[in-house]
Short mmCIF file of C-alpha atoms in Angstrom, two decimals:
data_model
loop_
_atom_site.label_atom_id
_atom_site.label_comp_id
_atom_site.label_asym_id
_atom_site.label_seq_id
_atom_site.Cartn_x
_atom_site.Cartn_y
_atom_site.Cartn_z
CA UNK A 21 -20.24 -16.20 9.04
CA UNK A 22 -18.76 -13.08 10.60
CA UNK A 23 -20.70 -9.93 11.27
CA UNK A 24 -22.46 -8.97 8.02
CA UNK A 25 -22.85 -5.22 8.53
CA UNK A 26 -22.49 -2.47 11.12
CA UNK A 27 -24.25 0.87 10.81
CA UNK A 28 -23.06 3.61 13.13
CA UNK A 29 -26.12 5.79 12.74
CA UNK A 30 -24.75 8.45 15.11
CA UNK A 31 -22.66 8.61 18.27
CA UNK A 32 -25.43 7.05 20.38
CA UNK A 33 -27.04 4.55 17.99
CA UNK A 34 -25.59 1.42 16.40
CA UNK A 35 -27.21 -1.21 14.17
CA UNK A 36 -25.61 -4.62 13.61
CA UNK A 37 -26.67 -7.30 11.12
CA UNK A 38 -25.68 -10.98 11.17
CA UNK A 39 -26.05 -13.42 8.28
CA UNK A 40 -26.67 -16.79 9.92
CA UNK A 41 -24.53 -19.42 8.24
CA UNK A 42 -23.34 -21.31 11.33
CA UNK A 43 -24.90 -24.51 12.58
CA UNK A 44 -26.88 -24.60 15.80
CA UNK A 45 -24.02 -26.41 17.53
CA UNK A 46 -21.43 -23.88 16.38
CA UNK A 47 -23.47 -20.93 17.62
CA UNK A 48 -24.29 -22.59 20.92
CA UNK A 49 -20.60 -23.10 21.63
CA UNK A 50 -19.88 -19.41 21.12
CA UNK A 51 -22.45 -17.76 23.36
CA UNK A 52 -23.39 -17.67 27.04
CA UNK A 53 -27.09 -17.78 27.94
CA UNK A 54 -28.82 -16.86 31.16
CA UNK A 55 -31.07 -19.51 32.66
CA UNK A 56 -34.39 -18.09 31.42
CA UNK A 57 -33.16 -17.67 27.86
CA UNK A 58 -31.72 -21.19 27.85
CA UNK A 59 -35.20 -22.43 28.70
CA UNK A 60 -36.63 -20.29 25.87
CA UNK A 61 -34.09 -21.73 23.44
CA UNK A 62 -34.81 -25.33 24.44
CA UNK A 63 -38.52 -24.71 23.94
CA UNK A 64 -38.16 -23.61 20.32
CA UNK A 65 -39.29 -26.26 17.84
CA UNK A 66 -37.59 -24.77 14.79
CA UNK A 67 -33.81 -24.96 14.43
CA UNK A 68 -33.97 -21.86 12.23
CA UNK A 69 -35.49 -19.93 15.15
CA UNK A 70 -32.89 -21.38 17.51
CA UNK A 71 -30.05 -20.27 15.24
CA UNK A 72 -31.58 -16.81 14.87
CA UNK A 73 -31.95 -16.57 18.64
CA UNK A 74 -28.29 -17.48 19.14
CA UNK A 75 -27.08 -15.17 16.38
CA UNK A 76 -28.66 -12.25 18.24
CA UNK A 77 -26.42 -13.16 21.19
CA UNK A 78 -23.44 -13.04 18.83
CA UNK A 79 -24.50 -9.52 17.89
CA UNK A 80 -24.73 -8.58 21.55
CA UNK A 81 -21.16 -9.78 22.03
CA UNK A 82 -20.05 -7.57 19.17
CA UNK A 83 -21.32 -4.56 21.14
CA UNK A 84 -19.59 -5.59 24.37
CA UNK A 85 -22.76 -7.00 25.92
CA UNK A 86 -23.82 -10.57 26.61
CA UNK A 87 -27.07 -12.41 27.10
CA UNK A 88 -26.63 -11.81 30.82
CA UNK A 89 -27.28 -8.09 30.15
CA UNK A 90 -30.54 -8.83 28.32
CA UNK A 91 -33.96 -9.40 29.84
CA UNK A 92 -37.57 -9.39 28.63
CA UNK A 93 -40.49 -7.67 30.32
CA UNK A 94 -43.92 -9.21 30.89
CA UNK A 95 -44.98 -8.23 27.36
CA UNK A 96 -41.96 -9.87 25.73
CA UNK A 97 -40.12 -6.64 24.95
CA UNK A 98 -36.32 -6.89 25.27
CA UNK A 99 -34.34 -4.56 27.53
CA UNK A 100 -30.68 -4.05 28.37
CA UNK A 101 -29.45 -3.49 31.89
CA UNK A 102 -28.48 0.17 32.08
CA UNK A 103 -29.75 3.17 30.15
CA UNK A 104 -29.49 1.87 26.58
CA UNK A 105 -32.54 0.84 24.55
CA UNK A 106 -32.50 -2.28 22.37
CA UNK A 107 -34.68 -3.80 19.68
CA UNK A 108 -34.21 -7.20 18.02
CA UNK A 109 -35.33 -8.74 14.73
CA UNK A 110 -34.68 -11.76 12.54
CA UNK A 111 -35.97 -13.12 9.25
CA UNK A 112 -34.81 -16.29 7.53
CA UNK A 113 -31.00 -16.19 7.57
CA UNK A 114 -30.61 -12.63 8.88
CA UNK A 115 -30.80 -11.16 12.35
CA UNK A 116 -30.23 -7.60 13.51
CA UNK A 117 -30.21 -5.47 16.63
CA UNK A 118 -30.29 -1.75 17.27
CA UNK A 119 -28.89 -0.23 20.47
CA UNK A 120 -29.44 3.44 21.23
CA UNK A 121 -29.83 6.09 23.88
CA UNK A 122 -33.21 6.79 22.27
CA UNK A 123 -36.35 4.67 22.12
CA UNK A 124 -36.01 2.54 18.98
CA UNK A 125 -37.52 -0.35 17.08
CA UNK A 126 -36.12 -2.48 14.26
CA UNK A 127 -37.41 -4.97 11.71
CA UNK A 128 -35.90 -6.96 8.86
CA UNK A 129 -38.07 -8.55 6.18
CA UNK A 130 -37.55 -10.70 3.10
CA UNK A 131 -38.88 -9.03 -0.04
CA UNK A 132 -41.42 -11.41 -1.62
CA UNK A 133 -44.51 -11.43 -3.81
CA UNK A 134 -46.74 -12.62 -0.97
CA UNK A 135 -46.79 -9.13 0.52
CA UNK A 136 -48.94 -7.88 -2.41
CA UNK A 137 -51.69 -10.35 -1.47
CA UNK A 138 -51.81 -9.23 2.15
CA UNK A 139 -51.26 -5.48 1.59
CA UNK A 140 -54.87 -4.58 2.39
CA UNK A 141 -54.44 -6.10 5.85
CA UNK A 142 -51.82 -3.56 6.93
CA UNK A 143 -52.15 -0.62 4.49
CA UNK A 144 -54.86 2.02 4.25
CA UNK A 145 -53.87 5.63 3.57
CA UNK A 146 -50.60 4.37 2.06
CA UNK A 147 -52.46 3.18 -1.05
CA UNK A 148 -52.83 6.82 -2.04
CA UNK A 149 -49.14 7.05 -2.91
CA UNK A 150 -48.61 3.36 -3.66
CA UNK A 151 -51.12 3.51 -6.52
CA UNK A 152 -48.46 5.13 -8.71
CA UNK A 153 -46.44 1.89 -8.49
CA UNK A 154 -49.22 -0.55 -9.34
CA UNK A 155 -48.28 -1.09 -12.97
CA UNK A 156 -46.93 -4.49 -13.99
CA UNK A 157 -43.64 -2.91 -14.96
CA UNK A 158 -43.30 -1.56 -11.43
CA UNK A 159 -44.13 -4.74 -9.53
CA UNK A 160 -40.64 -4.93 -8.01
CA UNK A 161 -40.84 -1.36 -6.74
CA UNK A 162 -44.31 -2.04 -5.34
CA UNK A 163 -43.01 -5.03 -3.36
CA UNK A 164 -40.05 -3.04 -2.09
CA UNK A 165 -42.25 -0.17 -0.91
CA UNK A 166 -44.76 -2.49 0.75
CA UNK A 167 -41.90 -4.17 2.58
CA UNK A 168 -40.71 -0.81 3.90
CA UNK A 169 -44.24 0.01 5.10
CA UNK A 170 -44.63 -3.32 6.85
CA UNK A 171 -41.18 -3.00 8.44
CA UNK A 172 -41.90 0.53 9.64
CA UNK A 173 -45.16 -0.52 11.27
CA UNK A 174 -43.53 -3.55 12.85
CA UNK A 175 -40.71 -1.39 14.24
CA UNK A 176 -43.20 1.10 15.69
CA UNK A 177 -45.23 -1.70 17.23
CA UNK A 178 -42.06 -3.00 18.90
CA UNK A 179 -41.46 0.44 20.39
CA UNK A 180 -44.98 0.87 21.79
CA UNK A 181 -45.71 -2.82 22.39
CA UNK A 182 -49.34 -2.13 23.32
CA UNK A 183 -52.16 -4.62 22.89
CA UNK A 184 -54.78 -3.53 20.39
CA UNK A 185 -52.60 -1.51 18.02
CA UNK A 186 -53.65 -2.19 14.41
CA UNK A 187 -51.08 -1.76 11.65
CA UNK A 188 -53.83 -0.77 9.22
CA UNK A 189 -56.00 1.42 11.43
CA UNK A 190 -53.56 3.07 13.83
CA UNK A 191 -50.20 3.48 12.05
CA UNK A 192 -49.78 5.69 8.99
CA UNK A 193 -46.57 5.81 6.93
CA UNK A 194 -46.09 8.97 4.90
CA UNK A 195 -45.14 8.98 1.24
CA UNK A 196 -41.49 8.19 0.47
CA UNK A 197 -39.07 7.34 -2.31
CA UNK A 198 -36.83 4.31 -2.09
CA UNK A 199 -33.67 6.23 -2.93
CA UNK A 200 -34.23 8.70 -0.05
CA UNK A 201 -34.25 5.86 2.52
CA UNK A 202 -36.27 7.69 5.16
CA UNK A 203 -39.78 8.88 5.92
CA UNK A 204 -42.14 9.80 8.75
CA UNK A 205 -44.86 7.70 10.35
CA UNK A 206 -47.66 8.49 12.80
CA UNK A 207 -49.37 6.42 15.45
CA UNK A 208 -52.93 7.34 16.47
CA UNK A 209 -54.11 4.96 19.16
CA UNK A 210 -56.88 5.83 21.61
CA UNK A 211 -55.86 9.29 22.87
CA UNK A 212 -52.19 8.73 22.03
CA UNK A 213 -50.58 10.52 19.06
CA UNK A 214 -46.90 9.86 18.32
CA UNK A 215 -44.58 10.65 15.42
CA UNK A 216 -41.67 8.48 14.36
CA UNK A 217 -38.66 8.95 12.11
CA UNK A 218 -38.24 5.95 9.82
CA UNK A 219 -34.99 4.89 8.17
CA UNK A 220 -34.54 1.93 5.85
CA UNK A 221 -32.12 0.21 3.53
CA UNK A 222 -31.99 -2.93 1.45
CA UNK A 223 -29.68 -5.86 2.09
CA UNK A 224 -28.34 -8.18 -0.58
CA UNK A 225 -27.15 -11.54 0.84
CA UNK A 226 -23.51 -12.37 0.25
CA UNK A 227 -23.90 -16.04 -0.69
CA UNK A 228 -23.56 -16.01 -4.47
CA UNK A 229 -24.33 -19.74 -4.74
CA UNK A 230 -27.93 -19.18 -3.73
CA UNK A 231 -30.65 -17.32 -5.57
CA UNK A 232 -30.48 -13.69 -4.60
CA UNK A 233 -33.23 -12.67 -2.21
CA UNK A 234 -33.14 -9.13 -0.99
CA UNK A 235 -34.14 -8.04 2.48
CA UNK A 236 -35.31 -4.70 3.81
CA UNK A 237 -34.01 -3.37 7.11
CA UNK A 238 -36.15 -0.72 8.80
CA UNK A 239 -35.56 1.13 12.05
CA UNK A 240 -37.72 3.70 13.79
CA UNK A 241 -37.07 6.43 16.35
CA UNK A 242 -39.85 7.81 18.51
CA UNK A 243 -39.95 11.61 18.44
#
C-alpha cells in the first residue's frame, strides 16, 4: 500500500500516515535498519508490531530520512539527527509520524466501544463537557470525543516523556467540538505547568472489503 495521507501542517511541520497492507517480508526488503533497531525488530513477538515498525521506516523514507537518522534515548523517545523533532505512532493497520521544527507528539487510535468502559481511568474534568454526549443516541459522538481525549493525552505524554505523569490527574483537555478539529490541553505535573495546542482528524480506511473502522489521528504542539 502506498502512502495513505500527507498533511503539510505548515512550512516546518509534516504528518505522514501509512496504511499497512504489505507483508513483513515485503516491508523488510524495502527498508534499511541500523543495528540496534534490527535487534529491536527481531525481538518483537507480534508480526503486526514488526510490520508497523517497518512501515514507520517507509514513512521516514518518504521524508528523505532513513532509519540511520533515527535513534532512541534512554527513555525510549525517538529523535532525528539534526534539529528536527519527531514523534511516532501506530495502531492496528495504521502508522504515522510527525516531523517538525517544534516539539511535537502524535497518536493514532482505533475508535471502539471499549473506550467508554475505561474512560474514568483517563478522564476527570473532561466529563463536565462530555456529559452532554452521554445519551444513547449520541454514543458514536461520545466514543469519538473520548478517542480524541485519549489521543491528546498520549501525544502530550510522548512530548514530555516523564515518569509519573497521570493522564487522569495531570493532563486536562479543554472542551471542543469534533467539527472544529482543534482544542487546548494543559499539563500540571509537580511544579511544571505547560499548555499544548491539539489538532485532530478522523481517518477512514480505504479497504472497502473490510468492515469500516475509523481511526482518530491527534497531534500536539507544546506552547
